[in-house]
Amino acid sequence: MDQFKGKELDLGVFGVWRESVPDRLWIKASGLKLRFCTNETQATREKFVKKLQGMGFDISVTEVTAPAPAACRILKERSLRPHLLVHNALVPEFAEIDKANPNCVVIGDAAENFTYANLNEAFRVLIGMEKPVLISLGRGRYYKETDGLKLDVGAYMKALEYACDVQAEVVGKPAKMFFESALAEMGVPPQQAIMIGDDIVNDVGGAQRCGMRALQVRTGKYRPCDENHPHVKPDAYVNNLAEAVDVILQQL
Amino acid sequence: MDQFKGKELDLGVFGVWRESVPDRLWIKASGLKLRFCTNETQATREKFVKKLQGMGFDISVTEVTAPAPAACRILKERSLRPHLLVHNALVPEFAEIDKANPNCVVIGDAAENFTYANLNEAFRVLIGMEKPVLISLGRGRYYKETDGLKLDVGAYMKALEYACDVQAEVVGKPAKMFFESALAEMGVPPQQAIMIGDDIVNDVGGAQRCGMRALQVRTGKYRPCDENHPHVKPDAYVNNLAEAVDVILQQL
């Protein structure tokens, strides 16, 4: 489980989770459909799910929407062969993708793989294309680990965008397409879905732009200044996850 | 001279230089003042000048305007103590600057020093400030070395700008202040100065925005598509440096 060490779990939920397992069970008993939406790109879904299972959740891989599989669908649909600049632990997600003679670059939170040599290599692949295609697994600015703050994939995405004068296609929250594919997998229209998350922009704003309602929990990444956010206003605030579950179940 | 290996000399001139020494001598004999403006940040001015002297130029350090000394002036004026993310060979330019307890970050073309650890460190210094100050020695996208294209300082500047939600102060061409300080050092008003360079944006556009006239030489970085540039139009084109010298001397 080293790949999660110190990095806060990045997770939004259609339904609820975090502090306590019973909340999740209430949701499950209610018959509501549940989906876990994460921007995690430092591990495969398999490892991600094992981590949650270790915390007591009976979650399965098929309940998780994550950037790498979403990117794989795009790659297949458009016959794109990626040059990967991603975390070693994520590479297995791309096992079935043809990577010979690349015609696009896929960038994730590569962490230690963000070396000078690897960045130059990804850049050369991009700049060598007639029309550069850059797919980014998220657009996060930074995150916190036990040994301090780290630049996230968004910063390196911006570096490549600027160098190649190209705009990246972002897969993951808050991209509309990412929420839409999660809804499609659930077979639920956006008007009937509620997003619960702690990130005002990626969770709440992204879901709302997709036509969903969204609750912000006042835990995790939440900061009081979020309540004065210039662009995003949640449909409601809840102090914690238990309260979110109550709110949802009361309205059934 | 390893620090120059393969990297094209980055140089604009108030006056003329490149293909032949005699051109430069003509200019010198004419009594015109001459200034060399470079965005070079992989070497001190001393090493830069030695390289040119080795090519036959009687240039001195005092004739060179370069980003690092310009940045040092800014640092002193504003009592800024930099955290440096620059090339090892450039560090001596900052010898007299107080670097304890940094309250700004100075980024140059750090090349091999652009490691994951160094980028995170510069980011942490910046994000830890109440009002982050980022000074960038240029905004180049990329350049060519013998072993291929390399990301230039501008790409890493963009990464830090995005992560910290800050706008860098760019020192070097095409910044107006950079040209102004070169003019001040010469004691010449912009209307009486001519910039000669091969870079349509950094040399020609930058000088013109400062009130100078500018010639583009059709050598070096010049590309035919420059002549259709959407924003910048040189006052004249010259096929080579000798022609630029002719044009200037004929008008004396």
Short mmCIF file of C-alpha atoms in Angstrom, two decimals:
data_model
loop_
_atom_site.label_atom_id
_atom_site.label_comp_id
_atom_site.label_asym_id
_atom_site.label_seq_id
_atom_site.Cartn_x
_atom_site.Cartn_y
_atom_site.Cartn_z
CA MET A 1 0.00 0.00 0.00
CA ASP A 2 3.02 2.24 -0.29
CA GLN A 3 1.52 4.04 -3.24
CA PHE A 4 -1.05 5.66 -0.94
CA LYS A 5 1.42 6.52 1.78
CA GLY A 6 0.74 9.97 3.04
CA LYS A 7 -1.31 11.04 0.05
CA GLU A 8 -4.84 11.84 1.04
CA LEU A 9 -7.34 9.67 -0.76
CA ASP A 10 -8.74 11.64 -3.64
CA LEU A 11 -12.32 10.62 -3.86
CA GLY A 12 -15.72 12.05 -4.58
CA VAL A 13 -18.75 9.89 -4.18
CA PHE A 14 -22.14 9.59 -5.78
CA GLY A 15 -23.64 8.64 -2.47
CA VAL A 16 -21.48 8.89 0.58
CA TRP A 17 -18.44 7.73 2.37
CA ARG A 18 -15.57 8.71 4.53
CA GLU A 19 -15.73 8.81 8.30
CA SER A 20 -17.74 5.70 9.00
CA VAL A 21 -18.64 2.46 7.37
CA PRO A 22 -22.24 2.36 8.65
CA ASP A 23 -23.13 5.45 6.58
CA ARG A 24 -22.14 3.59 3.50
CA LEU A 25 -24.20 0.62 4.59
CA TRP A 26 -27.26 2.82 5.09
CA ILE A 27 -26.90 4.05 1.54
CA LYS A 28 -26.47 0.54 0.26
CA ALA A 29 -29.51 -0.72 2.20
CA SER A 30 -31.58 2.09 0.72
CA GLY A 31 -31.13 0.61 -2.75
CA LEU A 32 -29.53 3.79 -4.07
CA LYS A 33 -26.89 3.33 -6.71
CA LEU A 34 -23.42 4.33 -5.60
CA ARG A 35 -20.34 5.28 -7.56
CA PHE A 36 -16.87 6.31 -6.41
CA CYS A 37 -15.22 8.99 -8.54
CA THR A 38 -11.53 9.51 -8.01
CA ASN A 39 -8.73 11.44 -9.69
CA GLU A 40 -6.20 8.98 -8.31
CA THR A 41 -3.49 8.29 -10.89
CA GLN A 42 -0.76 6.87 -8.71
CA ALA A 43 -2.29 3.40 -8.58
CA THR A 44 -4.47 1.05 -10.59
CA ARG A 45 -8.14 0.74 -9.59
CA GLU A 46 -7.33 -2.73 -8.23
CA LYS A 47 -4.85 -1.35 -5.71
CA PHE A 48 -7.10 1.59 -4.92
CA VAL A 49 -10.01 -0.73 -4.14
CA LYS A 50 -7.84 -3.00 -2.02
CA LYS A 51 -6.91 -0.01 0.08
CA LEU A 52 -10.59 0.86 0.64
CA GLN A 53 -11.45 -2.76 1.33
CA GLY A 54 -8.73 -2.73 3.96
CA MET A 55 -10.61 0.14 5.59
CA GLY A 56 -13.78 -1.95 5.78
CA PHE A 57 -15.59 -1.08 2.53
CA ASP A 58 -17.16 -3.77 0.37
CA ILE A 59 -16.39 -1.75 -2.74
CA SER A 60 -15.55 -3.44 -6.04
CA VAL A 61 -13.47 -2.29 -9.00
CA THR A 62 -16.60 -1.94 -11.14
CA GLU A 63 -17.91 0.77 -8.78
CA VAL A 64 -14.91 3.05 -9.37
CA THR A 65 -14.61 5.73 -12.05
CA ALA A 66 -10.98 6.82 -12.48
CA PRO A 67 -9.03 8.83 -15.07
CA ALA A 68 -6.82 6.08 -16.51
CA PRO A 69 -9.63 3.77 -17.69
CA ALA A 70 -11.50 6.81 -19.02
CA ALA A 71 -8.37 7.77 -20.95
CA CYS A 72 -8.07 4.22 -22.31
CA ARG A 73 -11.59 4.46 -23.74
CA ILE A 74 -10.66 7.72 -25.49
CA LEU A 75 -7.42 6.22 -26.83
CA LYS A 76 -9.27 3.24 -28.30
CA GLU A 77 -12.09 5.34 -29.77
CA ARG A 78 -9.68 7.67 -31.54
CA SER A 79 -6.98 5.11 -32.42
CA LEU A 80 -4.44 7.00 -30.34
CA ARG A 81 -1.19 5.33 -29.31
CA PRO A 82 0.14 7.03 -26.18
CA HIS A 83 3.58 7.93 -25.01
CA LEU A 84 3.05 7.55 -21.25
CA LEU A 85 4.41 9.94 -18.64
CA VAL A 86 2.71 8.40 -15.62
CA HIS A 87 3.46 6.77 -12.27
CA ASN A 88 4.98 3.29 -12.57
CA ALA A 89 2.08 1.91 -10.52
CA LEU A 90 -0.43 3.15 -13.11
CA VAL A 91 1.18 1.55 -16.16
CA PRO A 92 -0.81 -1.73 -15.88
CA GLU A 93 -4.04 0.22 -16.59
CA PHE A 94 -2.68 0.75 -20.11
CA ALA A 95 -1.67 -2.89 -20.65
CA GLU A 96 -4.07 -3.45 -23.54
CA ILE A 97 -3.27 -0.21 -25.32
CA ASP A 98 -0.97 -0.15 -28.35
CA LYS A 99 1.91 2.15 -27.47
CA ALA A 100 4.14 1.63 -30.52
CA ASN A 101 4.96 4.67 -32.64
CA PRO A 102 3.05 7.10 -30.37
CA ASN A 103 0.72 9.76 -31.76
CA CYS A 104 -0.23 11.38 -28.44
CA VAL A 105 1.11 11.93 -24.93
CA VAL A 106 -0.75 10.87 -21.77
CA ILE A 107 0.43 12.59 -18.60
CA GLY A 108 -0.57 11.61 -15.06
CA ASP A 109 0.81 12.36 -11.64
CA ALA A 110 4.11 10.69 -12.46
CA ALA A 111 5.77 11.82 -9.20
CA GLU A 112 9.40 10.61 -9.23
CA ASN A 113 9.03 9.93 -12.95
CA PHE A 114 8.82 13.70 -13.54
CA THR A 115 12.54 13.84 -14.31
CA TYR A 116 14.20 16.39 -16.59
CA ALA A 117 14.92 13.61 -19.10
CA ASN A 118 11.35 12.24 -19.06
CA LEU A 119 9.81 15.70 -19.44
CA ASN A 120 12.08 16.48 -22.40
CA GLU A 121 11.20 13.14 -23.96
CA ALA A 122 7.44 13.71 -23.63
CA PHE A 123 7.94 17.21 -25.03
CA ARG A 124 9.87 15.90 -28.05
CA VAL A 125 7.16 13.37 -28.84
CA LEU A 126 4.53 16.12 -28.69
CA ILE A 127 6.40 18.79 -30.65
CA GLY A 128 7.20 16.22 -33.33
CA MET A 129 3.50 15.78 -34.15
CA GLU A 130 1.80 17.74 -36.86
CA LYS A 131 -1.07 18.42 -34.44
CA PRO A 132 0.06 17.62 -30.88
CA VAL A 133 -2.44 15.69 -28.73
CA LEU A 134 -1.90 15.92 -24.97
CA ILE A 135 -4.21 14.02 -22.63
CA SER A 136 -3.89 14.88 -18.94
CA LEU A 137 -5.20 12.67 -16.14
CA GLY A 138 -6.41 15.57 -14.01
CA ARG A 139 -5.40 19.20 -13.62
CA GLY A 140 -4.54 19.37 -9.91
CA ARG A 141 -2.10 22.05 -8.82
CA TYR A 142 -0.51 20.33 -5.85
CA TYR A 143 -1.15 17.95 -3.00
CA LYS A 144 0.25 17.15 0.40
CA GLU A 145 2.31 14.14 1.35
CA THR A 146 3.87 13.27 4.67
CA ASP A 147 7.15 14.86 3.54
CA GLY A 148 5.53 18.05 2.28
CA LEU A 149 3.68 19.62 -0.64
CA LYS A 150 4.25 18.21 -4.14
CA LEU A 151 3.48 19.64 -7.57
CA ASP A 152 0.57 17.75 -9.12
CA VAL A 153 0.00 16.75 -12.74
CA GLY A 154 -1.62 20.10 -13.63
CA ALA A 155 1.65 21.97 -13.22
CA TYR A 156 3.50 19.67 -15.62
CA MET A 157 0.52 19.74 -17.98
CA LYS A 158 0.86 23.55 -18.11
CA ALA A 159 4.59 23.26 -18.86
CA LEU A 160 3.94 21.01 -21.87
CA GLU A 161 0.96 23.10 -23.01
CA TYR A 162 3.10 26.22 -23.07
CA ALA A 163 6.11 24.59 -24.73
CA CYS A 164 4.01 23.06 -27.52
CA ASP A 165 1.35 25.79 -27.77
CA VAL A 166 -1.37 23.18 -27.30
CA GLN A 167 -4.32 22.74 -24.94
CA ALA A 168 -4.47 19.48 -23.03
CA GLU A 169 -7.62 17.37 -22.97
CA VAL A 170 -8.24 16.78 -19.27
CA VAL A 171 -9.67 13.44 -18.18
CA GLY A 172 -10.89 13.24 -14.58
CA LYS A 173 -12.76 15.60 -12.29
CA PRO A 174 -13.91 18.32 -13.00
CA ALA A 175 -14.21 17.40 -16.71
CA LYS A 176 -17.85 17.12 -17.78
CA MET A 177 -17.15 14.01 -19.84
CA PHE A 178 -15.74 12.26 -16.78
CA PHE A 179 -18.94 12.74 -14.77
CA GLU A 180 -21.04 11.82 -17.80
CA SER A 181 -19.26 8.53 -18.25
CA ALA A 182 -19.78 7.71 -14.56
CA LEU A 183 -23.49 8.48 -14.92
CA ALA A 184 -23.68 6.37 -18.07
CA GLU A 185 -22.08 3.46 -16.27
CA MET A 186 -24.75 3.79 -13.56
CA GLY A 187 -27.58 4.28 -16.04
CA VAL A 188 -28.75 7.38 -14.16
CA PRO A 189 -29.60 10.82 -15.62
CA PRO A 190 -27.76 13.77 -14.01
CA GLN A 191 -30.98 15.23 -12.54
CA GLN A 192 -31.37 12.12 -10.41
CA ALA A 193 -27.81 12.01 -9.11
CA ILE A 194 -26.14 13.77 -6.21
CA MET A 195 -22.42 14.32 -5.92
CA ILE A 196 -20.88 14.49 -2.48
CA GLY A 197 -17.37 15.77 -2.19
CA ASP A 198 -14.95 17.95 -0.27
CA ASP A 199 -13.40 19.74 -3.27
CA ILE A 200 -15.39 22.84 -4.24
CA VAL A 201 -14.09 23.00 -7.83
CA ASN A 202 -13.34 19.41 -8.83
CA ASP A 203 -16.23 17.67 -7.04
CA VAL A 204 -18.99 20.27 -6.61
CA GLY A 205 -18.38 22.54 -9.59
CA GLY A 206 -17.68 19.68 -11.99
CA ALA A 207 -20.83 17.77 -11.04
CA GLN A 208 -23.04 20.85 -11.24
CA ARG A 209 -21.76 21.75 -14.70
CA CYS A 210 -22.91 18.29 -15.69
CA GLY A 211 -26.47 18.92 -14.44
CA MET A 212 -26.16 17.11 -11.11
CA ARG A 213 -26.80 18.48 -7.65
CA ALA A 214 -23.80 18.55 -5.33
CA LEU A 215 -23.22 18.66 -1.58
CA GLN A 216 -19.97 19.88 -0.10
CA VAL A 217 -18.86 18.17 3.11
CA ARG A 218 -17.10 20.41 5.60
CA THR A 219 -14.29 17.87 6.05
CA GLY A 220 -11.10 16.91 4.24
CA LYS A 221 -10.02 19.48 1.66
CA TYR A 222 -12.87 21.82 2.65
CA ARG A 223 -11.79 25.30 3.71
CA PRO A 224 -14.14 27.99 5.15
CA CYS A 225 -13.18 30.32 2.28
CA ASP A 226 -14.80 27.80 -0.12
CA GLU A 227 -18.14 29.24 0.99
CA ASN A 228 -17.23 32.52 -0.71
CA HIS A 229 -16.05 30.86 -3.91
CA PRO A 230 -16.56 33.29 -6.81
CA HIS A 231 -17.99 30.72 -9.24
CA VAL A 232 -19.21 27.61 -7.43
CA LYS A 233 -22.02 27.32 -4.89
CA PRO A 234 -23.01 23.87 -3.62
CA ASP A 235 -26.70 22.95 -3.44
CA ALA A 236 -26.09 22.41 0.27
CA TYR A 237 -23.35 22.11 2.86
CA VAL A 238 -23.17 19.24 5.32
CA ASN A 239 -20.93 19.17 8.35
CA ASN A 240 -19.96 15.59 7.82
CA LEU A 241 -20.79 12.50 5.90
CA ALA A 242 -23.39 11.21 8.34
CA GLU A 243 -25.33 14.41 7.82
CA ALA A 244 -25.10 14.00 4.05
CA VAL A 245 -26.53 10.51 4.32
CA ASP A 246 -29.37 11.80 6.51
CA VAL A 247 -30.19 14.57 4.03
CA ILE A 248 -30.31 12.16 1.13
CA LEU A 249 -32.28 9.41 2.86
CA GLN A 250 -34.83 11.90 4.27
CA GLN A 251 -35.67 12.97 0.74
CA LEU A 252 -36.35 9.49 -0.61
CA MET B 1 33.24 26.05 -22.73
CA ASP B 2 31.12 23.00 -22.18
CA GLN B 3 28.26 25.12 -20.96
CA PHE B 4 27.73 26.39 -24.52
CA LYS B 5 28.07 23.01 -26.15
CA GLY B 6 25.44 22.60 -28.78
CA LYS B 7 23.24 25.40 -27.52
CA GLU B 8 22.96 28.13 -30.06
CA LEU B 9 24.21 31.45 -28.74
CA ASP B 10 21.22 33.45 -27.69
CA LEU B 11 22.07 36.96 -28.61
CA GLY B 12 20.49 40.10 -29.93
CA VAL B 13 22.64 43.05 -30.71
CA PHE B 14 22.23 46.82 -30.66
CA GLY B 15 24.50 47.13 -33.65
CA VAL B 16 25.51 43.95 -35.36
CA TRP B 17 27.29 40.71 -35.14
CA ARG B 18 27.28 37.09 -36.16
CA GLU B 19 28.75 35.80 -39.37
CA SER B 20 31.88 37.90 -39.63
CA VAL B 21 34.15 39.86 -37.41
CA PRO B 22 34.80 42.66 -39.93
CA ASP B 23 31.13 43.72 -39.73
CA ARG B 24 31.53 44.33 -36.07
CA LEU B 25 34.70 46.29 -36.70
CA TRP B 26 32.93 48.52 -39.21
CA ILE B 27 30.34 49.34 -36.62
CA LYS B 28 32.98 50.01 -34.03
CA ALA B 29 34.96 52.23 -36.40
CA SER B 30 31.82 54.24 -37.12
CA GLY B 31 31.72 55.39 -33.50
CA LEU B 32 28.25 53.88 -32.93
CA LYS B 33 27.58 52.55 -29.49
CA LEU B 34 27.12 48.81 -29.36
CA ARG B 35 25.43 46.57 -26.82
CA PHE B 36 24.98 42.81 -26.74
CA CYS B 37 21.65 41.67 -25.33
CA THR B 38 21.38 38.00 -24.45
CA ASN B 39 18.93 35.77 -22.64
CA GLU B 40 21.73 33.35 -21.82
CA THR B 41 21.26 31.99 -18.30
CA GLN B 42 23.46 28.90 -18.46
CA ALA B 43 26.65 30.82 -17.86
CA THR B 44 27.99 33.97 -16.21
CA ARG B 45 28.69 36.99 -18.42
CA GLU B 46 32.40 36.33 -17.90
CA LYS B 47 32.20 32.88 -19.49
CA PHE B 48 29.85 34.13 -22.18
CA VAL B 49 32.28 36.87 -23.15
CA LYS B 50 35.24 34.49 -23.16
CA LYS B 51 33.36 32.34 -25.64
CA LEU B 52 32.82 35.34 -27.94
CA GLN B 53 36.40 36.48 -27.51
CA GLY B 54 37.47 33.02 -28.57
CA MET B 55 35.52 33.63 -31.80
CA GLY B 56 37.48 36.81 -32.44
CA PHE B 57 35.37 39.53 -30.84
CA ASP B 58 36.93 42.24 -28.70
CA ILE B 59 33.80 42.35 -26.55
CA SER B 60 33.98 43.10 -22.83
CA VAL B 61 31.70 42.13 -19.94
CA THR B 62 30.49 45.71 -19.59
CA GLU B 63 29.02 45.59 -23.11
CA VAL B 64 26.70 42.69 -22.26
CA THR B 65 23.14 42.98 -20.96
CA ALA B 66 21.97 39.65 -19.51
CA PRO B 67 19.06 38.52 -17.32
CA ALA B 68 20.96 37.51 -14.18
CA PRO B 69 22.60 40.90 -13.50
CA ALA B 70 19.29 42.59 -14.31
CA ALA B 71 17.59 40.32 -11.78
CA CYS B 72 20.25 41.14 -9.19
CA ARG B 73 19.46 44.85 -9.56
CA ILE B 74 15.77 44.11 -8.95
CA LEU B 75 16.56 41.92 -5.94
CA LYS B 76 18.67 44.66 -4.37
CA GLU B 77 16.17 47.44 -5.10
CA ARG B 78 13.30 45.52 -3.52
CA SER B 79 15.25 43.82 -0.70
CA LEU B 80 14.38 40.41 -2.10
CA ARG B 81 16.32 37.34 -0.98
CA PRO B 82 16.05 34.67 -3.67
CA HIS B 83 15.71 30.94 -3.55
CA LEU B 84 17.62 30.06 -6.75
CA LEU B 85 16.52 27.44 -9.25
CA VAL B 86 19.19 28.10 -11.87
CA HIS B 87 22.05 26.43 -13.72
CA ASN B 88 25.10 25.73 -11.54
CA ALA B 89 27.22 27.83 -13.89
CA LEU B 90 25.02 30.88 -13.25
CA VAL B 91 25.20 30.83 -9.46
CA PRO B 92 28.32 33.09 -9.27
CA GLU B 93 26.26 35.97 -10.74
CA PHE B 94 24.30 35.97 -7.46
CA ALA B 95 27.40 35.86 -5.23
CA GLU B 96 26.72 39.23 -3.62
CA ILE B 97 23.01 38.64 -3.04
CA ASP B 98 21.69 37.69 0.39
CA LYS B 99 19.98 34.34 -0.02
CA ALA B 100 19.17 33.55 3.63
CA ASN B 101 15.51 33.11 4.57
CA PRO B 102 14.26 33.58 0.98
CA ASN B 103 11.26 35.78 0.16
CA CYS B 104 11.17 35.13 -3.59
CA VAL B 105 12.12 32.49 -6.16
CA VAL B 106 14.39 33.16 -9.14
CA ILE B 107 14.14 30.61 -11.93
CA GLY B 108 16.49 30.35 -14.90
CA ASP B 109 17.24 27.66 -17.47
CA ALA B 110 18.39 25.25 -14.77
CA ALA B 111 18.71 22.32 -17.22
CA GLU B 112 19.78 19.22 -15.24
CA ASN B 113 18.87 21.08 -12.06
CA PHE B 114 15.20 20.86 -13.09
CA THR B 115 14.73 17.75 -10.97
CA TYR B 116 11.45 16.67 -9.35
CA ALA B 117 12.94 17.44 -5.93
CA ASN B 118 14.22 20.90 -6.92
CA LEU B 119 10.92 21.86 -8.54
CA ASN B 120 8.98 20.79 -5.46
CA GLU B 121 11.38 22.74 -3.26
CA ALA B 122 11.01 25.94 -5.30
CA PHE B 123 7.25 25.43 -5.26
CA ARG B 124 7.17 25.03 -1.46
CA VAL B 125 9.16 28.22 -0.97
CA LEU B 126 6.73 30.10 -3.22
CA ILE B 127 3.49 28.70 -1.83
CA GLY B 128 4.73 29.40 1.70
CA MET B 129 4.79 33.16 1.01
CA GLU B 130 1.88 35.41 1.81
CA LYS B 131 2.27 36.98 -1.63
CA PRO B 132 4.46 34.74 -3.80
CA VAL B 133 7.12 36.52 -5.91
CA LEU B 134 8.48 34.57 -8.87
CA ILE B 135 11.19 36.11 -11.05
CA SER B 136 11.92 34.28 -14.30
CA LEU B 137 15.11 34.78 -16.33
CA GLY B 138 13.36 34.60 -19.68
CA ARG B 139 10.20 32.91 -20.97
CA GLY B 140 11.59 30.71 -23.75
CA ARG B 141 9.59 27.61 -24.65
CA TYR B 142 12.37 25.34 -25.80
CA TYR B 143 15.73 25.25 -27.52
CA LYS B 144 17.85 22.83 -29.47
CA GLU B 145 20.98 21.11 -28.27
CA THR B 146 23.13 18.57 -30.04
CA ASP B 147 21.21 15.75 -28.37
CA GLY B 148 17.78 17.17 -29.18
CA LEU B 149 15.15 19.68 -28.11
CA LYS B 150 14.99 20.72 -24.46
CA LEU B 151 12.27 22.47 -22.47
CA ASP B 152 13.36 26.02 -21.68
CA VAL B 153 12.78 28.08 -18.53
CA GLY B 154 9.38 29.34 -19.72
CA ALA B 155 7.82 25.89 -19.43
CA TYR B 156 8.92 25.50 -15.81
CA MET B 157 7.88 29.08 -15.10
CA LYS B 158 4.37 28.19 -16.30
CA ALA B 159 4.29 25.14 -14.03
CA LEU B 160 5.11 27.24 -10.96
CA GLU B 161 2.76 30.04 -12.04
CA TYR B 162 -0.13 27.59 -12.27
CA ALA B 163 0.64 25.74 -9.04
CA CYS B 164 0.90 28.98 -7.03
CA ASP B 165 -1.68 31.03 -8.95
CA VAL B 166 0.91 33.75 -9.47
CA GLN B 167 2.28 35.62 -12.48
CA ALA B 168 6.05 35.59 -12.90
CA GLU B 169 8.01 38.79 -13.45
CA VAL B 170 10.08 38.06 -16.54
CA VAL B 171 13.58 39.49 -16.77
CA GLY B 172 15.27 39.26 -20.17
CA LYS B 173 14.07 39.71 -23.74
CA PRO B 174 11.30 40.55 -24.63
CA ALA B 175 10.59 42.38 -21.35
CA LYS B 176 10.39 46.13 -21.86
CA MET B 177 12.38 46.80 -18.68
CA PHE B 178 15.23 44.67 -19.97
CA PHE B 179 15.63 46.75 -23.12
CA GLU B 180 15.20 49.95 -21.13
CA SER B 181 18.02 49.05 -18.78
CA ALA B 182 20.29 48.29 -21.73
CA LEU B 183 19.45 51.68 -23.24
CA ALA B 184 20.05 53.39 -19.91
CA GLU B 185 23.45 51.74 -19.66
CA MET B 186 24.28 53.11 -23.12
CA GLY B 187 22.80 56.54 -22.40
CA VAL B 188 20.76 56.35 -25.61
CA PRO B 189 17.03 57.09 -26.05
CA PRO B 190 15.02 54.31 -27.76
CA GLN B 191 14.32 56.46 -30.85
CA GLN B 192 18.03 56.54 -31.61
CA ALA B 193 18.66 52.83 -31.17
CA ILE B 194 18.28 49.92 -33.56
CA MET B 195 17.89 46.33 -32.47
CA ILE B 196 19.17 43.61 -34.75
CA GLY B 197 18.12 40.07 -34.02
CA ASP B 198 16.93 36.79 -35.45
CA ASP B 199 14.05 36.21 -33.02
CA ILE B 200 10.83 37.83 -34.21
CA VAL B 201 9.20 37.98 -30.77
CA ASN B 202 12.03 38.28 -28.27
CA ASP B 203 14.36 40.53 -30.28
CA VAL B 204 12.20 42.44 -32.75
CA GLY B 205 8.87 42.61 -30.88
CA GLY B 206 10.47 43.37 -27.53
CA ALA B 207 12.61 46.21 -28.88
CA GLN B 208 9.73 47.77 -30.81
CA ARG B 209 7.48 47.75 -27.75
CA CYS B 210 10.20 49.77 -26.10
CA GLY B 211 10.15 52.42 -28.84
CA MET B 212 13.18 51.20 -30.77
CA ARG B 213 13.38 50.26 -34.43
CA ALA B 214 14.28 46.64 -35.13
CA LEU B 215 15.74 44.69 -38.04
CA GLN B 216 15.25 40.97 -38.41
CA VAL B 217 18.15 39.05 -39.93
CA ARG B 218 17.15 36.12 -42.13
CA THR B 219 19.64 33.83 -40.39
CA GLY B 220 19.75 31.77 -37.20
CA LYS B 221 16.34 31.30 -35.60
CA TYR B 222 14.63 33.14 -38.49
CA ARG B 223 11.91 31.16 -40.25
CA PRO B 224 10.08 32.29 -43.43
CA CYS B 225 6.76 32.10 -41.54
CA ASP B 226 8.04 34.90 -39.27
CA GLU B 227 7.21 37.29 -42.11
CA ASN B 228 3.52 36.52 -41.57
CA HIS B 229 3.68 36.94 -37.81
CA PRO B 230 0.26 38.09 -36.54
CA HIS B 231 1.59 40.74 -34.15
CA VAL B 232 5.17 41.69 -34.96
CA LYS B 233 6.51 43.36 -38.11
CA PRO B 234 10.17 44.36 -38.25
CA ASP B 235 11.06 47.82 -39.58
CA ALA B 236 13.12 45.99 -42.19
CA TYR B 237 14.47 42.57 -43.09
CA VAL B 238 18.10 41.96 -43.96
CA ASN B 239 19.42 38.80 -45.52
CA ASN B 240 22.46 38.72 -43.32
CA LEU B 241 24.47 40.73 -40.90
CA ALA B 242 26.66 42.40 -43.49
CA GLU B 243 23.54 43.84 -45.08
CA ALA B 244 22.34 45.10 -41.69
CA VAL B 245 25.62 46.91 -41.17
CA ASP B 246 25.39 48.44 -44.65
CA VAL B 247 21.86 49.66 -43.99
CA ILE B 248 22.83 51.24 -40.71
CA LEU B 249 26.06 52.87 -41.92
CA GLN B 250 24.39 54.24 -45.07
CA GLN B 251 21.96 56.17 -42.91
CA LEU B 252 24.55 57.83 -40.72
#
